[in-house]
Amino acid sequence: MCVFRCLVTWILLSVAVAGQFRRPSSKPSSNNGLRSACLGNVLRLTLDKTLAVGSQLEIVDGTDIIPLSQTLAAQCGYSIESDPWGNTKVFASLLGCYVDNQADVVFTFGLRLRMYRDGLSEQVKHVTETCSYSPWASREILCDRNYMEVSSLMVTPETPVKMVNGQQVHDSSEDAIPDAFVAPNGIWKMTFHTPDPKVMLLTDAQRAGYGVMMTQTRLVIRSPYNTAETYSVEVAGVPMEVFSVSTYNKIGSLIVDSAAACPTGGVVFTDKVITWHVPRRITPLISSAVKILETHMGVYGQRLDKTKMATRHYKLSVTESHIIIEFPVGSPDGYYKSHAPDYAYHITYTVEPMLELLWRAENTQADTRYKVLFPITTPLMPRPPHVIDNSVPEQRVFDILLGTFLHDVELINITFTTRVLTVAECNARGFDVQEHRFANSSKTFSLRVPFSDEVVLKRNPDPLTTVYFLPLVFGLLVLPEQTPFPHPAELEASREDVVLPTITGSCDQENFYVSVKYGSQQDNFQTMMLHAGSWRELDTELAKLYGLTDNGTHFSIIVHFTAPAAAFEDVYFKSIRARVDLLLLETLNMWQLNDFSIACYFPLTTTECYSNGTATATAVKVESVSNLNPEYLTLRDRSCKPAFSNDRFAFFSFKLNSCGTTRTFSDNVMVYENEIALPYNTGKQSRKSPFAQEYRHTISCYYLLNYTKTMAFCASPRSTDPMADPGVGHLVVQIRLSKDISYTLFYQTEDYPVKKYLRQPLYFEVELMQSTDPQIEVVLENCWATLHKDRTSLPNWDLIVDSCESLDDLYLTVFHPVVADTRIHVPAHIKRFSIKMFTFTKDDVVLKEQIFVHCDAVLCDTTKPDGICSGQCANPLRYANSLRPTGSKRGLRVADASQHKKQISSGPILL
């Protein structure tokens, strides 16, 4: 990048001076990137950046080439101006070095442009330009960017003459001049007025950087700015740099006083106008009254006529103290440039106005032409870029416009929250980054980012609204300096686009079926269930309990109506109304996204009345008595407690002539009534289950007093009495698990394993199959539970020992009566008992959440009651498990098999 920086400062010029000046054989055209123009007493050469960048300009004369440094250029009347992109203007004074000067009228320049690529000379371009200029004023002053030049008309009188400000003054008092110090042009010494006089020999002045030469008619003196012999003054409030010198010429003993004064300031800036002030009367150059004959304004050395000035809104005015030039910031003759000091975007505007004056001294009538080439660059002007948000939320895309920039700014990359992407990577990702150029050479950048991309941050201020947030930093670069600067931006858009999760449900005769469909934010919520009276998250344990399934868009659960997640609302004679409640809470803010409740009726017989004068009743804990403990419920007779109870149910079995049951008659109906209630004012109730709600459940059984059935009977006599043929066969005994205490519905083989809750009753029925012999009775001798299917496996636990319940259980085995009905013809063939669901533990650790139940059933002849066949639990000699040897927590048993026993098993039953 040094090429650009070097061009801004200087382009190397090389000059050949030995021998006769030789003109190139061809003259370049004006459309090949190199143009020249004669502008009064200067020549302007313009090179496009395609030629200037990486090239070297040479002035050729003969075979010698001399590099033209900045010092030599100021000494010889050359200046170079390059814009930041390499477009270059070379200005040369017609009275400069290495110019073919013909009688101070015709001036010929020979230039050669050598283009280099990778250090090798590839092509040489030649240009020659001839300029004519006349008439010259008596004194001409040229102020260029790097030097001040004054040329004075010379005469050769017969007697010594002193020239003061271009006028002859006779003086015969000069000392003799040693020939050793006289130059070929006759100049031997110079006195600089700083303003104190300082004498220098010609050779010393040239070594100090001053240019001194004599043409056929003129003396030319040139000084760089800011030398030891120049000084600054302020004229009419405008700072100026001055050099003043007296030149001594041996020829004719001529003494010439020369002076040049060039402005170094006087510029006033506003946002829209640049105003340049030049003193009307430049006192270091004027000793008497003068009359201004001509005033001209131009740019880059080129005069402008009034029409062009008006078109471009330029103004040239003369006041009593100043000549004022005004031109708008941004005029087409200048150029803008971008900058990024302290990583902030600024611009400057640069233009090079020209002022040319011609005045005449009233006392001598001598003319002075005064020309100033004065480059002006504005101070840094902040231009913070603007971010215009053109996003339409409904389109779900951020649409950003960044600008405005000058043409020398490039967008390099964009920093997002998660990564930095180049422009090419942004477009490859689908962000659509574009550059938009305008006729005035300005540009903007646009960016489109979909809301769905991961670089866009999202948050929800409320359950239905999504706020999309896009923080980013544009990485920009100023060319050609490669100066980076960032510009941050933050965009935000809101949409009510959240689709909330939905819940649906249905029921059948046993279960609730609940389905949750995910919303637009998938599973960003917690599912809460009203479980056993309190809200609980649907965690892994509950998901397993209720068979949760998930397909990515929905999840479903199945809840049995007796499960803890089902709340009982009301109980009816043949049904119960149960309800399941779900709540969906947003995870981060715990917003309620949805609540769901489904209530259904399920078949449940709470009261069973039997023809043998017994009844069963089930009391259910409903929501209205939320802190009821069913264990404490009793019938009217407080000694009649539940045969089974848990935290939700209490089961009663009693005879209708007991437990405080009342009997009433109404017409042809006999009504038995009892009531399930709490035994108030008992110490146990008040201590363990205090609550305010009252619970009453009425039990009613209705019997017809007079019930007549008509039967038809027809008999025919037979000749002989029937006789049974004796036979031998196998009697089959089976054990079945009933679904409830009614022993009407049983679990089938395909239903296993059966799942039950801890302490939930298990109703078993052992039945002799395919026999109608009333003389056979089934007696359960021993029943026990094991952890495994093998009836002899350990550990085990006794349930019935020697035909009676095991005393070691806190919850004793309960035998249930069997009465004849449409299914049961011989009640002695069936035995019923119930236990409470449990599991095996060892050191308080659950071994396995399942049990198998085994029994030894004895088939007894009722005509010969003896021993075990005396009846179920006829001899209550019982042993506790604690008295038996143990291998685990449960006692050990080995079943003894005999010919009159049948071995039966049921299971597995899962907790």
PDB file of N, CA and C in Angstrom, residues 436-443:
ATOM      1  N   HIS A 436     -25.044  -0.389  -2.584  1.00  0.00           N
ATOM      2  CA  HIS A 436     -25.849   0.452  -3.472  1.00  0.00           C
ATOM      3  C   HIS A 436     -25.084   1.750  -3.742  1.00  0.00           C
ATOM      4  N   ARG A 437     -24.773   2.006  -5.012  1.00  0.00           N
ATOM      5  CA  ARG A 437     -24.041   3.208  -5.414  1.00  0.00           C
ATOM      6  C   ARG A 437     -25.001   4.217  -6.035  1.00  0.00           C
ATOM      7  N   PHE A 438     -24.671   5.490  -5.843  1.00  0.00           N
ATOM      8  CA  PHE A 438     -25.519   6.567  -6.329  1.00  0.00           C
ATOM      9  C   PHE A 438     -24.726   7.472  -7.269  1.00  0.00           C
ATOM     10  N   ALA A 439     -25.462   8.341  -7.972  1.00  0.00           N
ATOM     11  CA  ALA A 439     -24.840   9.177  -9.003  1.00  0.00           C
ATOM     12  C   ALA A 439     -23.798  10.121  -8.427  1.00  0.00           C
ATOM     13  N   ASN A 440     -23.936  10.520  -7.182  1.00  0.00           N
ATOM     14  CA  ASN A 440     -22.958  11.435  -6.586  1.00  0.00           C
ATOM     15  C   ASN A 440     -21.781  10.692  -5.964  1.00  0.00           C
ATOM     16  N   SER A 441     -21.609   9.426  -6.323  1.00  0.00           N
ATOM     17  CA  SER A 441     -20.496   8.575  -5.879  1.00  0.00           C
ATOM     18  C   SER A 441     -20.622   8.148  -4.422  1.00  0.00           C
ATOM     19  N   SER A 442     -21.708   8.439  -3.767  1.00  0.00           N
ATOM     20  CA  SER A 442     -21.909   7.928  -2.419  1.00  0.00           C
ATOM     21  C   SER A 442     -22.468   6.509  -2.506  1.00  0.00           C
ATOM     22  N   LYS A 443     -22.487   5.847  -1.360  1.00  0.00           N
ATOM     23  CA  LYS A 443     -22.959   4.468  -1.362  1.00  0.00           C
ATOM     24  C   LYS A 443     -23.595   4.137  -0.018  1.00  0.00           C
TER      25      LYS A 443
END
